Each structure stands twice: as C-alpha cells, then as structure tokens.
Coordinates of C-alpha atoms in Angstrom, one line a residue:
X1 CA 0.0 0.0 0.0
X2 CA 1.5 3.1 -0.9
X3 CA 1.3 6.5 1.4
X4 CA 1.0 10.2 0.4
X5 CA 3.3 12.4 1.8
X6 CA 1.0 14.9 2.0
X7 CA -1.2 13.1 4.6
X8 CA 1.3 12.0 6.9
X9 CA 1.3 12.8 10.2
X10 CA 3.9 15.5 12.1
X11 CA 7.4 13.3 12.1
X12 CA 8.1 14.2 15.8
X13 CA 4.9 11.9 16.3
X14 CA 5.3 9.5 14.0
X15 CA 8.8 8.8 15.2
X16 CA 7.3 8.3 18.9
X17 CA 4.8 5.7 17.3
X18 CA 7.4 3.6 15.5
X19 CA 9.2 3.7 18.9
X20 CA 6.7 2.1 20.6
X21 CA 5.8 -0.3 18.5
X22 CA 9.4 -1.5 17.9
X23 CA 9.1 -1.9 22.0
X24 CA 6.0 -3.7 21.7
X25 CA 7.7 -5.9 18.8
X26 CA 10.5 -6.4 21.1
X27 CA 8.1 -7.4 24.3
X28 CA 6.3 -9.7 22.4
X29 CA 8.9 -12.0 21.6
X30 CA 9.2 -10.8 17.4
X31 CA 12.4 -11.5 15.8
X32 CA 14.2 -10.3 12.4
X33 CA 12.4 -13.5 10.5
X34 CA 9.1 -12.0 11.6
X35 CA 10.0 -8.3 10.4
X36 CA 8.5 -7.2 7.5
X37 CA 10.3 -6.1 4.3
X38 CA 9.7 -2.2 4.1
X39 CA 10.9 -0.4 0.5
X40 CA 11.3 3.4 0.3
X41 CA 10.1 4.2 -2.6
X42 CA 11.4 7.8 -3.7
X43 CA 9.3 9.3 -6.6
X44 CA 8.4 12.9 -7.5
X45 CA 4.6 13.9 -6.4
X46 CA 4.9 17.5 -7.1
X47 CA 7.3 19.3 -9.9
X48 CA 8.0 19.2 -13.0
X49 CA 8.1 15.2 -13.8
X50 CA 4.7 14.5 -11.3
X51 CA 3.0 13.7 -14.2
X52 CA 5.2 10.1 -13.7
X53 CA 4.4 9.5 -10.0
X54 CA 1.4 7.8 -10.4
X55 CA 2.3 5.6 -12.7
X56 CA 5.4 4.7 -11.4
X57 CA 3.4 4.0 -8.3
X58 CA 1.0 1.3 -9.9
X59 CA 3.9 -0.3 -11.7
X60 CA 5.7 -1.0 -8.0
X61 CA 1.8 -1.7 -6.7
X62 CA 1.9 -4.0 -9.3
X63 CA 5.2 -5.5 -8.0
X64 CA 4.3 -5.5 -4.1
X65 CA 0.8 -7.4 -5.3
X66 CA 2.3 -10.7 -7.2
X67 CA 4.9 -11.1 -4.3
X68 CA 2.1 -10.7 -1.1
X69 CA -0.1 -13.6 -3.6
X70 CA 3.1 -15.5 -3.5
X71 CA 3.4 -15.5 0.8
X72 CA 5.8 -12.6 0.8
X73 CA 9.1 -12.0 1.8
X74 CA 10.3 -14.3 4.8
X75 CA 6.5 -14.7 5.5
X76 CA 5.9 -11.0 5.8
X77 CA 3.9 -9.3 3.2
X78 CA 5.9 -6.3 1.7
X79 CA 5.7 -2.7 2.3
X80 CA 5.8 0.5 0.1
X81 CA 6.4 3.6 2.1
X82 CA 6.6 6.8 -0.1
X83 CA 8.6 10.0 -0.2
X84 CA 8.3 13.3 -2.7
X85 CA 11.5 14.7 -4.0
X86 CA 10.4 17.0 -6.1
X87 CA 13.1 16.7 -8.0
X88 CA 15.5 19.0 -5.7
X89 CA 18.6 16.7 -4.0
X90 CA 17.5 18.7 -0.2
X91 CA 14.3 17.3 -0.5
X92 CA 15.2 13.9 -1.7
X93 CA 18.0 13.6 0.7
X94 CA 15.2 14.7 3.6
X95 CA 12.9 12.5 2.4
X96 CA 15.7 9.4 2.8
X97 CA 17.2 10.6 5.9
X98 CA 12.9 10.3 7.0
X99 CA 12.5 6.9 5.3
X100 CA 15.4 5.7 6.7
X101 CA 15.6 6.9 10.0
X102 CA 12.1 7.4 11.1
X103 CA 10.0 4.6 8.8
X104 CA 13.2 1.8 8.9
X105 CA 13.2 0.7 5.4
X106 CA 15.6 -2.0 4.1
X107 CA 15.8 -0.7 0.7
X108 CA 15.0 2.4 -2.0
X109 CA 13.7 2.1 -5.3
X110 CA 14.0 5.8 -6.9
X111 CA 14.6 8.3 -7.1
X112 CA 13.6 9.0 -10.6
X113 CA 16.0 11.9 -11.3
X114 CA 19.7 11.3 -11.9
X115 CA 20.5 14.5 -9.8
X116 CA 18.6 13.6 -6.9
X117 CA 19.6 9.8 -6.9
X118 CA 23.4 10.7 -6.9
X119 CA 22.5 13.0 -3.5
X120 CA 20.8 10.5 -2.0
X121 CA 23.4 7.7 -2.2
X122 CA 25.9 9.9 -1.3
X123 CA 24.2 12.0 1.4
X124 CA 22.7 9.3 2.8
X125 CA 21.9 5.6 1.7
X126 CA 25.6 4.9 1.2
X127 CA 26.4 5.6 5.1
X128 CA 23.3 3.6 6.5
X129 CA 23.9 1.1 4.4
X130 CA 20.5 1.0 2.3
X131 CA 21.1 -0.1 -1.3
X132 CA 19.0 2.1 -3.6
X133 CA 17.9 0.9 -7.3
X134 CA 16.6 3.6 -9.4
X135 CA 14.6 2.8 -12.2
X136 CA 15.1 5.9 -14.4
X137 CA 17.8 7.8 -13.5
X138 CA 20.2 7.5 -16.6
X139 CA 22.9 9.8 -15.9
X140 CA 26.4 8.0 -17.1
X141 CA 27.6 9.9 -13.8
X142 CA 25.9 7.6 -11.7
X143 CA 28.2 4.6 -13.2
X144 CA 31.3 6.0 -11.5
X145 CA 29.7 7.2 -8.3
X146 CA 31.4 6.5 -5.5
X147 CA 28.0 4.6 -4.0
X148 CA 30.3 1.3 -2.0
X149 CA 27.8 -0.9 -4.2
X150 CA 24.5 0.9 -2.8
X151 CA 23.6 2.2 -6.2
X152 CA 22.0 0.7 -8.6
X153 CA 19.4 1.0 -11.6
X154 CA 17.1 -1.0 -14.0
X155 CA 17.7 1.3 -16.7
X156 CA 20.3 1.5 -19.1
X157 CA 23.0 4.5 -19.1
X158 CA 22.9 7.5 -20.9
X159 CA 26.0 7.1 -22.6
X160 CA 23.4 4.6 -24.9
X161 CA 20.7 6.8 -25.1
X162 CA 23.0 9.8 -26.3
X163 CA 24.6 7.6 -29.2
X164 CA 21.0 6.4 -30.7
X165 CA 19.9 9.8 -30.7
X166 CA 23.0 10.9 -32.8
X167 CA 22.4 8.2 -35.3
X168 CA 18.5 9.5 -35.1
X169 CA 19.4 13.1 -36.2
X170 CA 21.8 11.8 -38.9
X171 CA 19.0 9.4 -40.2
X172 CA 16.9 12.6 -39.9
X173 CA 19.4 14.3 -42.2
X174 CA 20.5 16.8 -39.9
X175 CA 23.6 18.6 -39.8
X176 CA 23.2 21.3 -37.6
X177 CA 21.0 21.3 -34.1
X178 CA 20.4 22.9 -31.0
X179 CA 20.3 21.3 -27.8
X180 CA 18.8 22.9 -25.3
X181 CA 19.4 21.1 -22.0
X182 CA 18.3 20.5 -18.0
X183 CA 21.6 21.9 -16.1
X184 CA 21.7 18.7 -14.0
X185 CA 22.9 15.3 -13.8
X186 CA 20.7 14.3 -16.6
X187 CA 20.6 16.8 -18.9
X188 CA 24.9 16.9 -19.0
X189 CA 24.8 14.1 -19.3
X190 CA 22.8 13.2 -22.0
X191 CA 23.5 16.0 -23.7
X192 CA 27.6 15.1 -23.5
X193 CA 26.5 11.7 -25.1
X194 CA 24.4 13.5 -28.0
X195 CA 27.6 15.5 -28.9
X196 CA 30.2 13.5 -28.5
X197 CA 28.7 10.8 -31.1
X198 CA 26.9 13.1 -33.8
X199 CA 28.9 14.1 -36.4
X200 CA 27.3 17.6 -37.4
X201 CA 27.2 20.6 -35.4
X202 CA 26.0 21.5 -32.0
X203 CA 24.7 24.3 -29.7
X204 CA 24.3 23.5 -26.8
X205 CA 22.5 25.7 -24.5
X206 CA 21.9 25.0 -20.6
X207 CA 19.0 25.9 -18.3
X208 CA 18.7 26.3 -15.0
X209 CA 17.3 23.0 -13.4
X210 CA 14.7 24.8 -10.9
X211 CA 12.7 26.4 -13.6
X212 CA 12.5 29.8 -15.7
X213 CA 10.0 32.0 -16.8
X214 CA 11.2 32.3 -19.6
X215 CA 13.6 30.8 -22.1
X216 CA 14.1 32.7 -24.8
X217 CA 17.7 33.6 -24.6
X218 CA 18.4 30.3 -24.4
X219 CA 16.4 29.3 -27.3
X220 CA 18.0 32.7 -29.5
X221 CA 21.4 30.9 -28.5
X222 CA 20.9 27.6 -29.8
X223 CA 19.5 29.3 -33.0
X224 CA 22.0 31.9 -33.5
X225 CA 24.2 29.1 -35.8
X226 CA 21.4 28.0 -38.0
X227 CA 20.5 25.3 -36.1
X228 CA 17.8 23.2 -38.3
X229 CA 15.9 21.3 -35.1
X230 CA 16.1 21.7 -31.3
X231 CA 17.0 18.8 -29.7
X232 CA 14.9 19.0 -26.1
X233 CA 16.4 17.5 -23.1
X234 CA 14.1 18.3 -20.7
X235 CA 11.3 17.6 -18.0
X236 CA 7.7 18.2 -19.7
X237 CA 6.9 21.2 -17.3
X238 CA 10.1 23.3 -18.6
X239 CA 9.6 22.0 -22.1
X240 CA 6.2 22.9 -22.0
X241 CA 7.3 26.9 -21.8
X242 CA 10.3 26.8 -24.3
X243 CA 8.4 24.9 -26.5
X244 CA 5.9 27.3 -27.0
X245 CA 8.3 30.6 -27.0
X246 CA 10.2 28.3 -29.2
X247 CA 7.1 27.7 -31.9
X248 CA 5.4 31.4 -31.4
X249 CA 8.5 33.3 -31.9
X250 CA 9.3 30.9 -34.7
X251 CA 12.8 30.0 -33.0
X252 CA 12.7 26.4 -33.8
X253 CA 9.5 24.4 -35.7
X254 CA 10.8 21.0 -35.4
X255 CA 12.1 19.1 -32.8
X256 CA 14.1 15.8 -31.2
X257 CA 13.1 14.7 -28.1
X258 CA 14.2 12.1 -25.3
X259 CA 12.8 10.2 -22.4
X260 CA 12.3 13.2 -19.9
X261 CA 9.9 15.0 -23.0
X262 CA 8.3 11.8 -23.6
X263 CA 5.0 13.5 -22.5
X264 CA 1.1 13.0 -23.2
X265 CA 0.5 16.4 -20.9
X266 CA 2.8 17.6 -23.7
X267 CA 0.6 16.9 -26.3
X268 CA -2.3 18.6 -24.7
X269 CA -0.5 21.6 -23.7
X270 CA 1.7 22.2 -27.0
X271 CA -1.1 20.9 -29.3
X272 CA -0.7 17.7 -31.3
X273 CA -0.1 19.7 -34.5
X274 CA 3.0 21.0 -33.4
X275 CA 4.7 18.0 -32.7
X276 CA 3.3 15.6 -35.1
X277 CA 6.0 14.0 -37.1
X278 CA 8.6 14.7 -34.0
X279 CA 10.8 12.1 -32.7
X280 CA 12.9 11.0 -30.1
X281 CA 14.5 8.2 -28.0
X282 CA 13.7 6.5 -24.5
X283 CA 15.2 3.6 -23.3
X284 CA 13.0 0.8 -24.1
X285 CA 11.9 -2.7 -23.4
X286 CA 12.2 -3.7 -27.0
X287 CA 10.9 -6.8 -29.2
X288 CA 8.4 -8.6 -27.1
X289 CA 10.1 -11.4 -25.0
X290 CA 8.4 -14.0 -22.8
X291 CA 9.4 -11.5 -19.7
X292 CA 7.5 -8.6 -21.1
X293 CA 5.0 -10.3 -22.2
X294 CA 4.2 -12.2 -18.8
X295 CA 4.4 -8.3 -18.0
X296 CA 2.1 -7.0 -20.2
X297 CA -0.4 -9.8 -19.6
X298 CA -0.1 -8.8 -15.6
X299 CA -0.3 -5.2 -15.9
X300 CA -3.6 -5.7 -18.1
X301 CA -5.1 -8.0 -16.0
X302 CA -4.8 -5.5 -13.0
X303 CA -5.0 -2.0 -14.8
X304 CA -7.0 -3.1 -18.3
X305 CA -4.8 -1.7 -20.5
X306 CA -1.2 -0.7 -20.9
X307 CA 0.7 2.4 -20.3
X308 CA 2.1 4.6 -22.3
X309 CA 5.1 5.9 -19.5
X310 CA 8.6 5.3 -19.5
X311 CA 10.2 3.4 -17.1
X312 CA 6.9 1.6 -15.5
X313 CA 8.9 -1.9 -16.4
X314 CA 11.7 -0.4 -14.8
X315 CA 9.9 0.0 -11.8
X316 CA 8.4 -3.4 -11.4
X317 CA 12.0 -4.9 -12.0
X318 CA 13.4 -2.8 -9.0
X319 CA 10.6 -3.6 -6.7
X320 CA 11.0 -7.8 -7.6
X321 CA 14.9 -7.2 -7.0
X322 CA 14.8 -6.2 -3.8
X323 CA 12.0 -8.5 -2.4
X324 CA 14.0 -11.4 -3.8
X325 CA 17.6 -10.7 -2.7
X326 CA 16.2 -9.7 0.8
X327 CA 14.4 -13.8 0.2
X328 CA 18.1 -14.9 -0.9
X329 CA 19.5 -13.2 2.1
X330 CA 17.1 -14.4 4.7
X331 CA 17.5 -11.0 6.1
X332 CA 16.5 -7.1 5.6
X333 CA 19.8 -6.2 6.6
X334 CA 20.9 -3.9 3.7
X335 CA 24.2 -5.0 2.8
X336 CA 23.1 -8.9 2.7
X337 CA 20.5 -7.4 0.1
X338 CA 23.2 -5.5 -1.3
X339 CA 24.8 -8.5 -1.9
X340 CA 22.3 -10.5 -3.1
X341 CA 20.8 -7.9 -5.8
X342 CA 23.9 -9.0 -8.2
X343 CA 23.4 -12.9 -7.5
X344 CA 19.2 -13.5 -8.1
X345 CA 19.7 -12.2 -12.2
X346 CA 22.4 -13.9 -12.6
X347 CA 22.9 -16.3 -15.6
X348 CA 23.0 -20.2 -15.2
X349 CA 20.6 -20.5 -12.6
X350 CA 16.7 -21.0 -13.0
X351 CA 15.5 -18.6 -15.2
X352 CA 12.0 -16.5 -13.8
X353 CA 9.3 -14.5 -15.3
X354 CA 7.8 -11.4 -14.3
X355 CA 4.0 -12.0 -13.2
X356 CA 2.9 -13.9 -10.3
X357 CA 3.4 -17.6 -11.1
X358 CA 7.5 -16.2 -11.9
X359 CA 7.9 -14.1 -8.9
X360 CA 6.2 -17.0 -6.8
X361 CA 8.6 -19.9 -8.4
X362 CA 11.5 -16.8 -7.9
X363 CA 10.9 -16.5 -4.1
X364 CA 10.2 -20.2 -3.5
X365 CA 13.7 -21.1 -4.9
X366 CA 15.5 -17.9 -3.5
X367 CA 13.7 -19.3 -0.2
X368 CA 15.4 -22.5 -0.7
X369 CA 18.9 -21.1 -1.7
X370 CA 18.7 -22.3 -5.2
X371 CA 20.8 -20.1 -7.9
X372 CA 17.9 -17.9 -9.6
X373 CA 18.0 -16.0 -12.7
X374 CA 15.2 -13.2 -12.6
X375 CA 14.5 -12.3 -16.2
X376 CA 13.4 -8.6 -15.8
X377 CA 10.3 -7.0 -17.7
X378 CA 12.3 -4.2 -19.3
X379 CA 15.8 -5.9 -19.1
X380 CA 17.8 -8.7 -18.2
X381 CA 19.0 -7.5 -14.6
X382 CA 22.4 -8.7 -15.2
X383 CA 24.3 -6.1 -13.3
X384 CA 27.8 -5.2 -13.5
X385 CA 30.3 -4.1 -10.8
X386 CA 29.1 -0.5 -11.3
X387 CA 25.5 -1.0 -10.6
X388 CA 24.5 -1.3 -14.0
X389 CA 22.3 -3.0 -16.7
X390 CA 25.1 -4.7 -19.1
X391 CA 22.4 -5.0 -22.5
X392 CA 18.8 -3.5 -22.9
X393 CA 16.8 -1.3 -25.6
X394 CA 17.2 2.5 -27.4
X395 CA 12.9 2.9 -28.2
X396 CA 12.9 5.1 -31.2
X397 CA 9.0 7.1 -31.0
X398 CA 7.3 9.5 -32.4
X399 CA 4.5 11.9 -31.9
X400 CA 1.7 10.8 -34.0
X401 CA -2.1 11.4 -34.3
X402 CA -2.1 13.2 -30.8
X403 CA -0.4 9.9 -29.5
X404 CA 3.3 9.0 -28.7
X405 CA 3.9 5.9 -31.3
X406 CA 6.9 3.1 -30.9
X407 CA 8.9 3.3 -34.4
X408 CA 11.7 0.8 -33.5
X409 CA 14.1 -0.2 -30.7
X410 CA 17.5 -0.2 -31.0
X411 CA 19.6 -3.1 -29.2
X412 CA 22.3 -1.7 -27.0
X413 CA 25.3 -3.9 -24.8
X414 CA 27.8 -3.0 -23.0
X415 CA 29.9 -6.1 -23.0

C-alpha cells in the first residue's frame, strides 16, 4: 500500500509511534524473520516530472501485489512507504534521511532523477547502508559514483541513449542542431552523449534545473548558428514553456526529443499539431520477450490496458529485485540485500518470469537457496560491478495522431 506524503502525520509523532511499536515488537517475543520487508520508494509527487508519479506508483503496486499472492518475503507481506523529492537533492535527501531513519526501510527504489539519486546515495543511503535501485535515473555519472555498491538501476545508461539519438538526427538528415538542456545530472549528461557521437554541429545551450520563466535567450542561442531542429532534453513542465516561445517566436519548428519529454500532458499543452512528425529516443523494453509479455499480460489484467510511460517496467523490475535478494538473504539487513541484488539475475541459474506464477517460483527457490535468474520486464538485470544494466533497448518514437507511437528499438550492450 503506498502513502502520500501529503497526509502523513507531524514526524516528531510519527517517530514516537514507531518507537513504541518496535518496543511492543521487542516485548512480544518478534524477531528479524518476523520483520516485514519495508521499501522506500522515492518518486516525484509535485514538480516538473509528477505527471510520472502515479504511474510509477501502480507499476511497484503491481510488484508489491504478485509477491504478497506468492506468501511474501520471509512470511511477511511487503511494504511501500513513499517519499516526494520533487526533483531538488535537499528534498530527496530529507525524504531518505525520514524513510530511513524514522519509517526503517531496508531498501530504495528511486529516485527517478539522476541528480537527486546521486544526493541521496551519497548524502545518505551509502552511510546507512541501504542499497538504492533507481529505475530511471540514466545519468552516465551515476556509473562512476562512489555509492560502496549501494547504487544501482534498471535502466540502461545514458552514454546509450545519447549515441541512438546521434544516429536519429543523422537518419533525420540533420547537420546542424540545438540542444537545449536541463543543467543537472541528466541533462549533462545526456546531452555530453548526443555531442560526443553526432557528427554535425551543435549548440548547446543549458538551463537552469529549478525552472524559468522564460527561455528565450536560451532558445536565441541555440538558434543563433542556424541550427535546423532543437534537440529538447528536458522535464515536460520546462519543455512545455520553451516549447511554446520556441514555436510562437518561430525559433525552432521542429524538434528531437528524449525520455524526460516523452509526455502526453505535452501533447495537450503544446497541441498535437506542433509536434506531429517529432521524434525521439527512451530507453525501451524492446521486441516482445516471454518477460514482457508475462508483463504485459499482468499489468492488463490488474489496470486493463497498458501504459504509455517510460520506465513503469523499470519499476516493477526494482521492486521484484529487492523482495528477492532480501528472500536470498534471509535477512532485511541492507548490505546482505546488497549483496544478493547482483546474485538472483544472474545467468546459469533457473530462469524466472515477471508475473505472479515467476515471482512466486523466484521466491520459493531464492527461499530454498537455489541459484535464480530473474529475467526482468524491461531488461535482463544482469548487473555489473558498477550498478549497472550490461544490455537492454534504445525505443525510437514518435508523436503521431495526438499519440506517442513506438517506431523501433534499438539493441544496445555494454559487454
């Protein structure tokens, strides 16, 4: 069951309740196999991505469901306690000293931003010991972090993401674009990517992360070369303003876009017949697989149909990860999940589906210390040393009809 952070109670008060019942707990005899497996679960309610949260939200409902129907984790059913960053690294590092501290979670899945994910693990997660998988922070920064294997992510890196965009504005036929870019984690990053592998000319512009009124000097100088498109690397609250100065002072008419402008409010605010024919890159779950499509068969059966959101797969994968490396562990200690996160997707053991006959086979044999390989909706959870996804999926997309359209997806390995 998830919580909103705007209903909870005064923390001074809350902290005095968890006391006590950790007393009671105590008093009655409980022990660490009785405890119940609590995941943070960092997302943005308010800000300029909270069009995501909700989403996100069912997709780790969706996770928390098929393992309670399965018995659980160590008997326990498994808890989602939420925070709002709001996108700002003082809020999200509040909101995990407050998870951590006050509501005693054993893991974090989030946050969503690059930015705020490297604060957390560094402000935070890494000294308490609480690994922390985010399922859309793509920032190549985050693969050299220094996170003492905390950190880790279900989606694949930037430096991906920033190459299949290049080859999208070559195929495009473009030889001269703007980029106009978040000044964060994300958008450098990405943005570094896009110009290190395209082979025509680039402005790029940055922007301040917290927000402008405006953006039209920014916009002037990505233009002032002759740029031919605007390549947006953005959240869809900011793009939503320099899009429009962009189109009503006839600055830029066409655009690229990536996952953070991936947006149906954009559509609605912009109007479908300005971006129509526009598109851009996200990482993807690509061809259908017997993983995703256990997923997809899940997610409808719950929800009716399926989403249209990045990183929802993602989110599932994180929420799976952590309830069975804490069943591998036999513990909600955070290092022992730590170290089991990089053993229960490993290849050569029994392979598992999402859904809830995989994730109920996954925990039975994690229960029983059998070698498991978790076969993630989006990808193959086959970390490496740095946290990350080793293979996975560029989505190509477009802007179509009023809808956001898959074109293609693009394989991508690290190995």
């Amino acid at each position: 069951m998830s919580i909103n952070p705007r209903s909870l109670m005064p923390l001074h008060l809350l902290a005095a309740l968890v006391a006590a019942a950790s007393v009671l707990a105590a008093a009655c005899g409980d022990d660490e196999e009785a405890e119940q497996l609590r995941i943070g679960v960092l997302v943005d309610f308010s800000g300029p991505i909270a069009e995501f949260a909700e989403p996100t939200m069912r997709a780790m409902e969706l996770a928390v469901l098929h393992v309670n129907e399965a018995g659980g984790v160590n008997g326990q059913d498994v808890v989602l306690v939420t925070g709002d960053t709001r996108v700002d690294p003082t809020q999200g590092v509040e909101e995990a000293r407050r998870l951590i501290d006050v509501e005693g979670v054993h893991a974090i899945v989030g946050p969503l931003s690059s930015t705020v994910t490297l604060a957390v693990v560094s402000s935070v997660a890494r000294e308490a010991r609480i690994p922390v998988i985010s399922p859309s922070a793509t920032s190549p920064a985050l693969s050299t972090a220094n996170d003492d294997g905390y950190l880790f992510r279900t989606t694949i890196s930037d430096a991906a993401q920033g190459a299949v965009l290049a080859q999208l504005a070559a195929d495009e036929g473009l030889t001269s674009v703007g980029v106009l870019f978040r000044d964060d984690a994300y958008g450098q990053g990405l943005a570094e990517a896009f110009a290190e592998a395209f082979g025509g000319d680039v402005a790029a512009v940055a922007y301040a992360a917290k927000g402008q009124p405006s953006y039209l000097a920014e916009l002037q100088q990505a233009a002032a070369d002759g740029a031919e498109v605007l390549v947006a690397i953005a959240f869809p609250e900011e793009a939503q303003v320099f899009l429009r100065e962009a189109i009503e002072q006839e600055i830029f008419t066409r655009f690229l876009f990536v996952d953070g402008t991936r947006s149906e409010g954009l559509i609605e605010a912009i109007g479908a017949e300005h971006l129509n024919g526009s598109k851009g890159t996200a990482p993807g779950s690509g061809p259908a697989t017997p993983a995703s499509e256990e997923w997809d068969a899940a997610y409808l059966a719950e929800y009716g149909e399926l989403p249209t959101v990045a990183f929802l797969r993602e989110s599932y994968d994180a929420v799976i990860a952590v309830a069975l490396a804490a069943q591998a562990a036999d513990s909600m200690d955070g290092a022992a999940i730590r170290d089991q996160l990089t053993r229960i997707a490993t290849p050569g053991g029994a392979t598992f589906l999402p859904g809830p006959d995989g994730v109920r086979g996954a925990l039975e044999a994690a229960a029983r210390g059998d070698d498991i390989n978790y076969e993630g909706a989006a990808t193959n959870v086959d970390w490496d040393d740095a946290g990350d996804v080793t293979s996975g999926y560029i989505e190509i997309w477009e802007y179509r009809d009023g809808a956001i359209a898959t074109l293609r997806d693009v394989p991508f390995s690290v190995e």
